[in-house]
Amino acid sequence: MENRKNEKILGAAIKIAEGQDAKLIDSVAKQIETRQGIKLLDLRRRPEAHYTTIKIAGKIDNILETLFMTGELAFNLIDFTQYPAEGKSVGSFSSVVFIPIRHMTISECAVIAQSFAKDFSEKFRHPVFFFEGPAKHKKSEHEKMIQGLSREELISRIQQGELKPWGKNFSYNPERGVTFAGIRKFIITLIAYLDTTNFEITQEISDEIGSRGRIIRDREGNPLKDDNGNVKREEGRFHSIDTMAVNVGEEKLTQIIFSIKDYDNPNLVQLYKTLQNIADSFWVEILGYMIVGYVSLESLRSSISSLPRSEEIQKLPLAKQLEALRKFLNLDAFGEFSPQWQIIDFAFIPFASP
């Protein structure tokens, strides 16, 4: 039991250049889902963009074996030359982003990602580029440059040595394209419910707290613009959070959807307190929160450390700590929060484990 408690859990987000062939995607997903020690967290087809993302979690060896299997499937089943050159993929096995989930640091994750990039490149004689950009919440200039190249320019720059993938024995195959490998923290999706139907207020709150920033206005309330005609914005509170305001007219409330890319800055409790202070300035109340999909235990423990009386709470059994966090954030107001299935760790370790 002790070994299971200390077991390292790694996540991976895979993007393949197929979003329109549902049967193909279902076939790939089934082969992933039936692999021992792998948890399929999410699958999202993007037909309009010609790609699908698949998120998985498991022990390191299981994850790496699954990635090699999925890459080989993509190379055998998907001809990248059949996809629009202006699409958002760079290859049939377009990218894999490694995500530390349990008992792993982002630095350890980077070492695994770099090793994968080298081994994958050598196994398939395939160009793989490693980037640390996703861990910093934005793409690196190198990554932006590659995605902006035509396929002909990409081939030329690889052949001329201007772009240097990991590994040595590779050749560019247009039917496969190239692959990106990167790292980032686990992204949490959170919804806050506001007791106002005034969408403009909700939008203002959403913009102020997220990376977008509130619009700067003149005394008459008109947006100010820069010399290029772009609307001026203040700096948002948190660069690691993307937000979207949503109007839920029939329920007489509004929502803000948060995509949290760094759960330590801020953690969920810090976000709650900041959001409540901003909402108070608009005379708006936060009715409750809902965590959408999966979350890691580490991210919740980071939040528990910021609760009132956190030192006392952290001495309690884990189930009691989670209950305290659930009550503070009012996570059950608009749908039950279920630690047993929503916390990734408990797919691999017992729920009662500290």
mmCIF file of C-alpha atoms in Angstrom:
data_model
loop_
_atom_site.group_PDB
_atom_site.id
_atom_site.type_symbol
_atom_site.label_atom_id
_atom_site.label_comp_id
_atom_site.label_asym_id
_atom_site.label_seq_id
_atom_site.Cartn_x
_atom_site.Cartn_y
_atom_site.Cartn_z
ATOM 1 C CA MET A 1 0.000 0.000 0.000
ATOM 2 C CA GLU A 2 2.842 2.409 0.870
ATOM 3 C CA ASN A 3 4.347 2.040 -2.611
ATOM 4 C CA ARG A 4 1.022 2.964 -4.177
ATOM 5 C CA LYS A 5 0.773 6.080 -2.008
ATOM 6 C CA ASN A 6 4.177 7.316 -3.208
ATOM 7 C CA GLU A 7 3.714 6.301 -6.820
ATOM 8 C CA LYS A 8 4.525 8.961 -9.403
ATOM 9 C CA ILE A 9 1.713 9.816 -11.801
ATOM 10 C CA LEU A 10 2.345 11.535 -15.119
ATOM 11 C CA GLY A 11 -0.155 13.097 -17.489
ATOM 12 C CA ALA A 12 0.061 13.710 -21.223
ATOM 13 C CA ALA A 13 -2.012 15.751 -23.679
ATOM 14 C CA ILE A 14 -1.767 14.367 -27.213
ATOM 15 C CA LYS A 15 -2.813 16.177 -30.384
ATOM 16 C CA ILE A 16 -3.251 14.256 -33.636
ATOM 17 C CA ALA A 17 -4.144 15.719 -37.031
ATOM 18 C CA GLU A 18 -7.595 14.189 -37.227
ATOM 19 C CA GLY A 19 -10.823 15.656 -35.991
ATOM 20 C CA GLN A 20 -13.320 14.667 -38.662
ATOM 21 C CA ASP A 21 -13.044 10.872 -38.851
ATOM 22 C CA ALA A 22 -14.948 9.811 -35.725
ATOM 23 C CA LYS A 23 -14.360 6.096 -36.367
ATOM 24 C CA LEU A 24 -10.613 6.593 -36.578
ATOM 25 C CA ILE A 25 -10.577 8.621 -33.361
ATOM 26 C CA ASP A 26 -12.739 6.066 -31.558
ATOM 27 C CA SER A 27 -10.372 3.322 -32.669
ATOM 28 C CA VAL A 28 -7.316 5.175 -31.376
ATOM 29 C CA ALA A 29 -9.071 6.092 -28.113
ATOM 30 C CA LYS A 30 -10.160 2.487 -27.532
ATOM 31 C CA GLN A 31 -6.599 1.226 -27.919
ATOM 32 C CA ILE A 32 -5.434 3.844 -25.418
ATOM 33 C CA GLU A 33 -8.253 3.300 -22.926
ATOM 34 C CA THR A 34 -7.764 -0.478 -22.784
ATOM 35 C CA ARG A 35 -4.058 -0.228 -21.937
ATOM 36 C CA GLN A 36 -3.162 -1.338 -18.430
ATOM 37 C CA GLY A 37 -2.386 1.460 -15.980
ATOM 38 C CA ILE A 38 -3.734 4.236 -18.230
ATOM 39 C CA LYS A 39 -6.639 6.548 -17.411
ATOM 40 C CA LEU A 40 -8.275 8.342 -20.340
ATOM 41 C CA LEU A 41 -9.130 11.781 -18.924
ATOM 42 C CA ASP A 42 -10.558 13.588 -21.915
ATOM 43 C CA LEU A 43 -11.063 13.365 -25.676
ATOM 44 C CA ARG A 44 -12.052 16.380 -27.756
ATOM 45 C CA ARG A 45 -12.542 16.333 -31.499
ATOM 46 C CA ARG A 46 -12.089 19.606 -33.358
ATOM 47 C CA PRO A 47 -13.522 18.874 -36.822
ATOM 48 C CA GLU A 48 -13.310 22.518 -37.889
ATOM 49 C CA ALA A 49 -9.575 22.587 -37.098
ATOM 50 C CA HIS A 50 -8.842 19.031 -38.305
ATOM 51 C CA TYR A 51 -7.398 17.761 -35.021
ATOM 52 C CA THR A 52 -8.264 15.872 -31.839
ATOM 53 C CA THR A 53 -6.767 16.175 -28.344
ATOM 54 C CA ILE A 54 -6.551 13.198 -26.018
ATOM 55 C CA LYS A 55 -5.521 13.537 -22.359
ATOM 56 C CA ILE A 56 -4.267 10.567 -20.354
ATOM 57 C CA ALA A 57 -2.656 9.820 -16.979
ATOM 58 C CA GLY A 58 -0.709 6.910 -15.563
ATOM 59 C CA LYS A 59 2.653 5.656 -14.327
ATOM 60 C CA ILE A 60 5.631 7.015 -16.265
ATOM 61 C CA ASP A 61 6.478 3.770 -18.079
ATOM 62 C CA ASN A 62 2.835 3.195 -19.027
ATOM 63 C CA ILE A 63 2.507 6.727 -20.373
ATOM 64 C CA LEU A 64 5.661 6.481 -22.478
ATOM 65 C CA GLU A 65 4.652 3.096 -23.917
ATOM 66 C CA THR A 66 1.211 4.498 -24.787
ATOM 67 C CA LEU A 67 2.716 7.546 -26.498
ATOM 68 C CA PHE A 68 4.942 5.412 -28.707
ATOM 69 C CA MET A 69 1.936 3.223 -29.567
ATOM 70 C CA THR A 70 -0.258 6.250 -30.345
ATOM 71 C CA GLY A 71 2.455 7.866 -32.428
ATOM 72 C CA GLU A 72 2.852 4.724 -34.513
ATOM 73 C CA LEU A 73 -0.917 4.511 -34.985
ATOM 74 C CA ALA A 74 -1.052 8.124 -36.144
ATOM 75 C CA PHE A 75 1.808 7.599 -38.603
ATOM 76 C CA ASN A 76 0.144 4.470 -40.030
ATOM 77 C CA LEU A 77 -3.413 5.836 -40.204
ATOM 78 C CA ILE A 78 -3.044 9.552 -40.957
ATOM 79 C CA ASP A 79 -1.520 11.112 -44.077
ATOM 80 C CA PHE A 80 -0.613 14.658 -43.057
ATOM 81 C CA THR A 81 -0.393 15.804 -46.673
ATOM 82 C CA GLN A 82 -4.205 15.491 -46.838
ATOM 83 C CA TYR A 83 -4.716 18.247 -44.252
ATOM 84 C CA PRO A 84 -4.958 22.002 -44.924
ATOM 85 C CA ALA A 85 -1.556 23.683 -44.841
ATOM 86 C CA GLU A 86 -3.051 26.535 -42.791
ATOM 87 C CA GLY A 87 -4.363 24.122 -40.146
ATOM 88 C CA LYS A 88 -3.294 24.182 -36.515
ATOM 89 C CA SER A 89 -1.353 20.906 -36.591
ATOM 90 C CA VAL A 90 2.260 20.415 -37.649
ATOM 91 C CA GLY A 91 2.108 16.663 -38.169
ATOM 92 C CA SER A 92 -0.054 13.557 -37.986
ATOM 93 C CA PHE A 93 1.208 13.062 -34.393
ATOM 94 C CA SER A 94 1.278 16.795 -33.904
ATOM 95 C CA SER A 95 2.238 17.262 -30.260
ATOM 96 C CA VAL A 96 2.495 15.745 -26.818
ATOM 97 C CA VAL A 97 2.611 17.864 -23.676
ATOM 98 C CA PHE A 98 3.805 16.224 -20.457
ATOM 99 C CA ILE A 99 2.034 17.147 -17.206
ATOM 100 C CA PRO A 100 3.290 16.344 -13.674
ATOM 101 C CA ILE A 101 0.370 15.114 -11.584
ATOM 102 C CA ARG A 102 1.617 13.324 -8.452
ATOM 103 C CA HIS A 103 5.000 13.302 -6.684
ATOM 104 C CA MET A 104 6.683 15.021 -9.641
ATOM 105 C CA THR A 105 8.107 18.490 -10.232
ATOM 106 C CA ILE A 106 7.904 20.395 -13.487
ATOM 107 C CA SER A 107 11.702 19.997 -13.785
ATOM 108 C CA GLU A 108 11.445 16.205 -13.523
ATOM 109 C CA CYS A 109 8.722 16.340 -16.138
ATOM 110 C CA ALA A 110 11.000 18.315 -18.458
ATOM 111 C CA VAL A 111 13.694 15.624 -18.214
ATOM 112 C CA ILE A 112 11.135 12.961 -19.183
ATOM 113 C CA ALA A 113 9.880 15.090 -22.089
ATOM 114 C CA GLN A 114 13.402 15.682 -23.414
ATOM 115 C CA SER A 115 14.224 11.976 -23.179
ATOM 116 C CA PHE A 116 10.983 11.132 -24.987
ATOM 117 C CA ALA A 117 11.748 13.643 -27.755
ATOM 118 C CA LYS A 118 15.139 12.024 -28.376
ATOM 119 C CA ASP A 119 13.921 8.404 -28.170
ATOM 120 C CA PHE A 120 10.798 9.013 -30.293
ATOM 121 C CA SER A 121 12.865 10.809 -32.933
ATOM 122 C CA GLU A 122 15.371 7.976 -33.147
ATOM 123 C CA LYS A 123 12.804 5.164 -33.117
ATOM 124 C CA PHE A 124 10.746 6.575 -35.993
ATOM 125 C CA ARG A 125 13.535 8.603 -37.687
ATOM 126 C CA HIS A 126 11.202 11.549 -37.197
ATOM 127 C CA PRO A 127 11.874 15.245 -36.365
ATOM 128 C CA VAL A 128 10.727 16.141 -32.833
ATOM 129 C CA PHE A 129 11.053 19.624 -31.352
ATOM 130 C CA PHE A 130 11.081 20.140 -27.579
ATOM 131 C CA PHE A 131 9.756 23.386 -26.098
ATOM 132 C CA GLU A 132 9.384 24.629 -22.547
ATOM 133 C CA GLY A 133 6.952 27.339 -23.665
ATOM 134 C CA PRO A 134 3.733 25.663 -22.427
ATOM 135 C CA ALA A 135 5.101 25.634 -18.877
ATOM 136 C CA LYS A 136 5.352 29.423 -19.104
ATOM 137 C CA HIS A 137 1.751 29.776 -20.316
ATOM 138 C CA LYS A 138 2.678 30.901 -23.793
ATOM 139 C CA LYS A 139 4.380 29.555 -26.882
ATOM 140 C CA SER A 140 8.075 30.159 -27.406
ATOM 141 C CA GLU A 141 9.197 32.303 -30.332
ATOM 142 C CA HIS A 142 10.759 29.182 -31.849
ATOM 143 C CA GLU A 143 7.431 27.350 -31.724
ATOM 144 C CA LYS A 144 5.525 30.295 -33.197
ATOM 145 C CA MET A 145 8.037 30.475 -36.022
ATOM 146 C CA ILE A 146 7.670 26.790 -36.909
ATOM 147 C CA GLN A 147 3.879 26.957 -36.867
ATOM 148 C CA GLY A 148 4.014 29.985 -39.172
ATOM 149 C CA LEU A 149 6.140 28.268 -41.820
ATOM 150 C CA SER A 150 4.773 26.641 -44.933
ATOM 151 C CA ARG A 151 5.520 22.947 -45.241
ATOM 152 C CA GLU A 152 8.058 23.671 -47.974
ATOM 153 C CA GLU A 153 9.830 26.253 -45.785
ATOM 154 C CA LEU A 154 9.831 23.846 -42.851
ATOM 155 C CA ILE A 155 11.476 21.093 -44.913
ATOM 156 C CA SER A 156 14.042 23.562 -46.279
ATOM 157 C CA ARG A 157 15.033 24.903 -42.857
ATOM 158 C CA ILE A 158 15.349 21.428 -41.365
ATOM 159 C CA GLN A 159 17.506 20.285 -44.297
ATOM 160 C CA GLN A 160 19.681 23.410 -44.062
ATOM 161 C CA GLY A 161 20.188 22.918 -40.329
ATOM 162 C CA GLU A 162 18.425 26.155 -39.329
ATOM 163 C CA LEU A 163 15.904 24.123 -37.324
ATOM 164 C CA LYS A 164 17.426 21.367 -35.222
ATOM 165 C CA PRO A 165 15.094 18.683 -33.883
ATOM 166 C CA TRP A 166 16.081 16.348 -31.058
ATOM 167 C CA GLY A 167 17.821 13.152 -32.099
ATOM 168 C CA LYS A 168 20.271 12.690 -34.949
ATOM 169 C CA ASN A 169 19.022 10.029 -37.349
ATOM 170 C CA PHE A 170 15.830 11.576 -38.720
ATOM 171 C CA SER A 171 14.414 12.461 -42.109
ATOM 172 C CA TYR A 172 11.415 14.644 -42.939
ATOM 173 C CA ASN A 173 8.418 12.651 -44.215
ATOM 174 C CA PRO A 174 5.625 14.989 -45.426
ATOM 175 C CA GLU A 175 3.013 12.326 -44.640
ATOM 176 C CA ARG A 176 4.059 12.538 -40.977
ATOM 177 C CA GLY A 177 5.134 16.190 -40.640
ATOM 178 C CA VAL A 178 6.883 16.996 -37.345
ATOM 179 C CA THR A 179 6.066 16.627 -33.649
ATOM 180 C CA PHE A 180 6.231 19.088 -30.764
ATOM 181 C CA ALA A 181 6.999 17.905 -27.214
ATOM 182 C CA GLY A 182 6.478 20.236 -24.258
ATOM 183 C CA ILE A 183 5.622 20.542 -20.574
ATOM 184 C CA ARG A 184 3.030 22.349 -18.483
ATOM 185 C CA LYS A 185 1.084 22.055 -15.259
ATOM 186 C CA PHE A 186 -2.340 20.461 -15.145
ATOM 187 C CA ILE A 187 -5.001 22.936 -16.300
ATOM 188 C CA ILE A 188 -8.056 23.278 -14.040
ATOM 189 C CA THR A 189 -11.411 24.395 -15.434
ATOM 190 C CA LEU A 190 -13.530 26.235 -12.871
ATOM 191 C CA ILE A 191 -16.919 27.947 -13.215
ATOM 192 C CA ALA A 192 -18.011 30.765 -10.908
ATOM 193 C CA TYR A 193 -21.718 31.636 -10.672
ATOM 194 C CA LEU A 194 -22.642 35.307 -10.133
ATOM 195 C CA ASP A 195 -25.992 36.584 -8.884
ATOM 196 C CA THR A 196 -26.394 39.173 -11.641
ATOM 197 C CA THR A 197 -27.941 39.147 -15.091
ATOM 198 C CA ASN A 198 -25.920 42.217 -16.055
ATOM 199 C CA PHE A 199 -23.546 40.665 -18.574
ATOM 200 C CA GLU A 200 -21.458 43.830 -18.916
ATOM 201 C CA ILE A 201 -20.594 43.690 -15.211
ATOM 202 C CA THR A 202 -19.717 39.995 -15.446
ATOM 203 C CA GLN A 203 -17.515 40.738 -18.472
ATOM 204 C CA GLU A 204 -15.724 43.510 -16.569
ATOM 205 C CA ILE A 205 -15.049 41.195 -13.613
ATOM 206 C CA SER A 206 -13.935 38.404 -15.957
ATOM 207 C CA ASP A 207 -11.536 40.675 -17.852
ATOM 208 C CA GLU A 208 -10.041 42.209 -14.710
ATOM 209 C CA ILE A 209 -9.161 38.919 -13.044
ATOM 210 C CA GLY A 210 -7.853 37.074 -16.121
ATOM 211 C CA SER A 211 -4.969 37.559 -18.514
ATOM 212 C CA ARG A 212 -7.044 39.726 -20.855
ATOM 213 C CA GLY A 213 -7.396 42.768 -18.582
ATOM 214 C CA ARG A 214 -10.228 45.309 -18.324
ATOM 215 C CA ILE A 215 -10.869 47.811 -21.104
ATOM 216 C CA ILE A 216 -9.565 51.319 -20.388
ATOM 217 C CA ARG A 217 -12.332 53.905 -20.896
ATOM 218 C CA ASP A 218 -12.607 57.684 -21.033
ATOM 219 C CA ARG A 219 -14.823 59.742 -18.730
ATOM 220 C CA GLU A 220 -17.853 59.068 -20.917
ATOM 221 C CA GLY A 221 -17.254 55.314 -20.726
ATOM 222 C CA ASN A 222 -15.987 54.934 -24.301
ATOM 223 C CA PRO A 223 -13.089 52.504 -24.900
ATOM 224 C CA LEU A 224 -9.728 54.143 -25.530
ATOM 225 C CA LYS A 225 -7.689 52.922 -28.505
ATOM 226 C CA ASP A 226 -3.992 52.954 -29.360
ATOM 227 C CA ASP A 227 -2.435 54.317 -32.563
ATOM 228 C CA ASN A 228 -3.210 51.036 -34.356
ATOM 229 C CA GLY A 229 -6.882 51.163 -33.469
ATOM 230 C CA ASN A 230 -6.681 48.415 -30.836
ATOM 231 C CA VAL A 231 -8.675 48.787 -27.633
ATOM 232 C CA LYS A 232 -6.435 49.610 -24.656
ATOM 233 C CA ARG A 233 -6.580 47.283 -21.671
ATOM 234 C CA GLU A 234 -5.268 47.280 -18.125
ATOM 235 C CA GLU A 235 -3.027 44.451 -17.019
ATOM 236 C CA GLY A 236 -5.100 41.529 -15.724
ATOM 237 C CA ARG A 237 -4.668 40.216 -12.186
ATOM 238 C CA PHE A 238 -3.437 36.755 -13.200
ATOM 239 C CA HIS A 239 -1.494 35.995 -16.394
ATOM 240 C CA SER A 240 -1.925 32.254 -15.819
ATOM 241 C CA ILE A 241 -5.724 32.390 -16.094
ATOM 242 C CA ASP A 242 -7.881 32.695 -19.202
ATOM 243 C CA THR A 243 -11.476 33.745 -18.530
ATOM 244 C CA MET A 244 -14.755 33.827 -20.421
ATOM 245 C CA ALA A 245 -17.991 35.478 -19.298
ATOM 246 C CA VAL A 246 -21.177 33.558 -20.109
ATOM 247 C CA ASN A 247 -24.779 34.781 -20.051
ATOM 248 C CA VAL A 248 -27.198 32.209 -18.575
ATOM 249 C CA GLY A 249 -30.358 34.235 -19.116
ATOM 250 C CA GLU A 250 -33.052 31.735 -18.156
ATOM 251 C CA GLU A 251 -31.421 31.006 -14.787
ATOM 252 C CA LYS A 252 -31.159 34.725 -13.898
ATOM 253 C CA LEU A 253 -27.427 34.562 -13.303
ATOM 254 C CA THR A 254 -24.148 34.750 -15.188
ATOM 255 C CA GLN A 255 -20.984 32.667 -15.187
ATOM 256 C CA ILE A 256 -17.262 33.147 -15.496
ATOM 257 C CA ILE A 257 -15.345 30.158 -16.836
ATOM 258 C CA PHE A 258 -11.728 29.999 -15.679
ATOM 259 C CA SER A 259 -8.947 28.055 -17.381
ATOM 260 C CA ILE A 260 -6.265 27.953 -14.667
ATOM 261 C CA LYS A 261 -2.814 27.157 -16.084
ATOM 262 C CA ASP A 262 -0.816 27.492 -12.858
ATOM 263 C CA TYR A 263 -2.762 26.214 -9.853
ATOM 264 C CA ASP A 264 -0.135 27.605 -7.442
ATOM 265 C CA ASN A 265 -0.422 31.176 -8.700
ATOM 266 C CA PRO A 266 -3.141 31.629 -7.707
ATOM 267 C CA ASN A 267 -4.494 28.562 -5.961
ATOM 268 C CA LEU A 268 -8.266 28.078 -5.868
ATOM 269 C CA VAL A 269 -8.723 29.770 -2.482
ATOM 270 C CA GLN A 270 -6.617 32.776 -3.486
ATOM 271 C CA LEU A 271 -8.629 33.062 -6.687
ATOM 272 C CA TYR A 272 -11.856 32.872 -4.688
ATOM 273 C CA LYS A 273 -10.804 35.695 -2.365
ATOM 274 C CA THR A 274 -9.609 37.917 -5.227
ATOM 275 C CA LEU A 275 -12.731 37.306 -7.268
ATOM 276 C CA GLN A 276 -14.974 38.024 -4.299
ATOM 277 C CA ASN A 277 -13.204 41.355 -3.642
ATOM 278 C CA ILE A 278 -13.622 42.432 -7.277
ATOM 279 C CA ALA A 279 -17.259 41.316 -7.335
ATOM 280 C CA ASP A 280 -17.942 43.238 -4.097
ATOM 281 C CA SER A 281 -16.888 46.461 -5.825
ATOM 282 C CA PHE A 282 -19.730 45.858 -8.304
ATOM 283 C CA TRP A 283 -22.190 44.850 -5.543
ATOM 284 C CA VAL A 284 -22.279 41.330 -6.967
ATOM 285 C CA GLU A 285 -22.252 38.118 -4.943
ATOM 286 C CA ILE A 286 -20.482 34.895 -5.915
ATOM 287 C CA LEU A 287 -23.076 32.143 -5.466
ATOM 288 C CA GLY A 288 -20.761 29.167 -5.819
ATOM 289 C CA TYR A 289 -18.174 27.355 -7.881
ATOM 290 C CA MET A 290 -17.972 24.163 -9.883
ATOM 291 C CA ILE A 291 -14.820 22.283 -10.848
ATOM 292 C CA VAL A 292 -15.309 20.830 -14.319
ATOM 293 C CA GLY A 293 -13.731 17.455 -15.050
ATOM 294 C CA TYR A 294 -10.558 16.267 -13.382
ATOM 295 C CA VAL A 295 -8.224 17.925 -10.913
ATOM 296 C CA SER A 296 -5.017 16.773 -9.217
ATOM 297 C CA LEU A 297 -4.670 16.220 -5.479
ATOM 298 C CA GLU A 298 -1.576 18.423 -5.432
ATOM 299 C CA SER A 299 -3.555 21.401 -6.761
ATOM 300 C CA LEU A 300 -6.176 20.963 -4.041
ATOM 301 C CA ARG A 301 -3.552 20.654 -1.311
ATOM 302 C CA SER A 302 -2.049 23.912 -2.538
ATOM 303 C CA SER A 303 -5.491 25.484 -2.098
ATOM 304 C CA ILE A 304 -6.075 23.947 1.350
ATOM 305 C CA SER A 305 -2.909 25.678 2.586
ATOM 306 C CA SER A 306 -4.638 29.048 2.025
ATOM 307 C CA LEU A 307 -7.875 28.237 3.862
ATOM 308 C CA PRO A 308 -8.714 30.073 7.099
ATOM 309 C CA ARG A 309 -7.323 27.987 9.995
ATOM 310 C CA SER A 310 -5.280 26.037 7.443
ATOM 311 C CA GLU A 311 -2.769 24.758 10.014
ATOM 312 C CA GLU A 312 -5.548 23.056 11.968
ATOM 313 C CA ILE A 313 -7.248 21.732 8.824
ATOM 314 C CA GLN A 314 -4.027 20.235 7.447
ATOM 315 C CA LYS A 315 -3.732 18.050 10.565
ATOM 316 C CA LEU A 316 -7.069 16.393 9.759
ATOM 317 C CA PRO A 317 -7.502 13.255 7.610
ATOM 318 C CA LEU A 318 -7.439 13.965 3.894
ATOM 319 C CA ALA A 319 -11.187 13.426 3.452
ATOM 320 C CA LYS A 320 -11.855 16.106 6.101
ATOM 321 C CA GLN A 321 -9.423 18.515 4.425
ATOM 322 C CA LEU A 322 -11.201 18.108 1.118
ATOM 323 C CA GLU A 323 -14.552 18.603 2.798
ATOM 324 C CA ALA A 324 -13.327 21.895 4.310
ATOM 325 C CA LEU A 325 -12.204 23.091 0.888
ATOM 326 C CA ARG A 326 -15.479 22.022 -0.693
ATOM 327 C CA LYS A 327 -17.509 23.986 1.876
ATOM 328 C CA PHE A 328 -15.322 27.103 1.621
ATOM 329 C CA LEU A 329 -15.627 27.248 -2.172
ATOM 330 C CA ASN A 330 -19.286 26.147 -2.106
ATOM 331 C CA LEU A 331 -18.481 23.517 -4.727
ATOM 332 C CA ASP A 332 -21.806 21.711 -4.404
ATOM 333 C CA ALA A 333 -24.063 24.702 -5.105
ATOM 334 C CA PHE A 334 -24.431 23.951 -8.828
ATOM 335 C CA GLY A 335 -23.409 20.300 -9.075
ATOM 336 C CA GLU A 336 -21.738 17.850 -6.737
ATOM 337 C CA PHE A 337 -17.956 17.768 -6.508
ATOM 338 C CA SER A 338 -16.921 14.110 -6.315
ATOM 339 C CA PRO A 339 -13.333 13.581 -5.059
ATOM 340 C CA GLN A 340 -13.542 9.834 -5.691
ATOM 341 C CA TRP A 341 -13.667 10.291 -9.471
ATOM 342 C CA GLN A 342 -12.679 13.914 -10.128
ATOM 343 C CA ILE A 343 -9.281 13.754 -8.393
ATOM 344 C CA ILE A 344 -6.962 11.947 -10.825
ATOM 345 C CA ASP A 345 -4.830 10.463 -8.058
ATOM 346 C CA PHE A 346 -7.683 8.278 -6.837
ATOM 347 C CA ALA A 347 -7.749 6.364 -10.110
ATOM 348 C CA PHE A 348 -4.408 4.918 -8.971
ATOM 349 C CA ILE A 349 -4.413 5.104 -5.153
ATOM 350 C CA PRO A 350 -7.141 4.561 -2.516
ATOM 351 C CA PHE A 351 -9.349 7.570 -1.790
ATOM 352 C CA ALA A 352 -8.618 7.415 1.944
ATOM 353 C CA SER A 353 -4.839 7.652 1.474
ATOM 354 C CA PRO A 354 -3.226 10.727 3.084
#
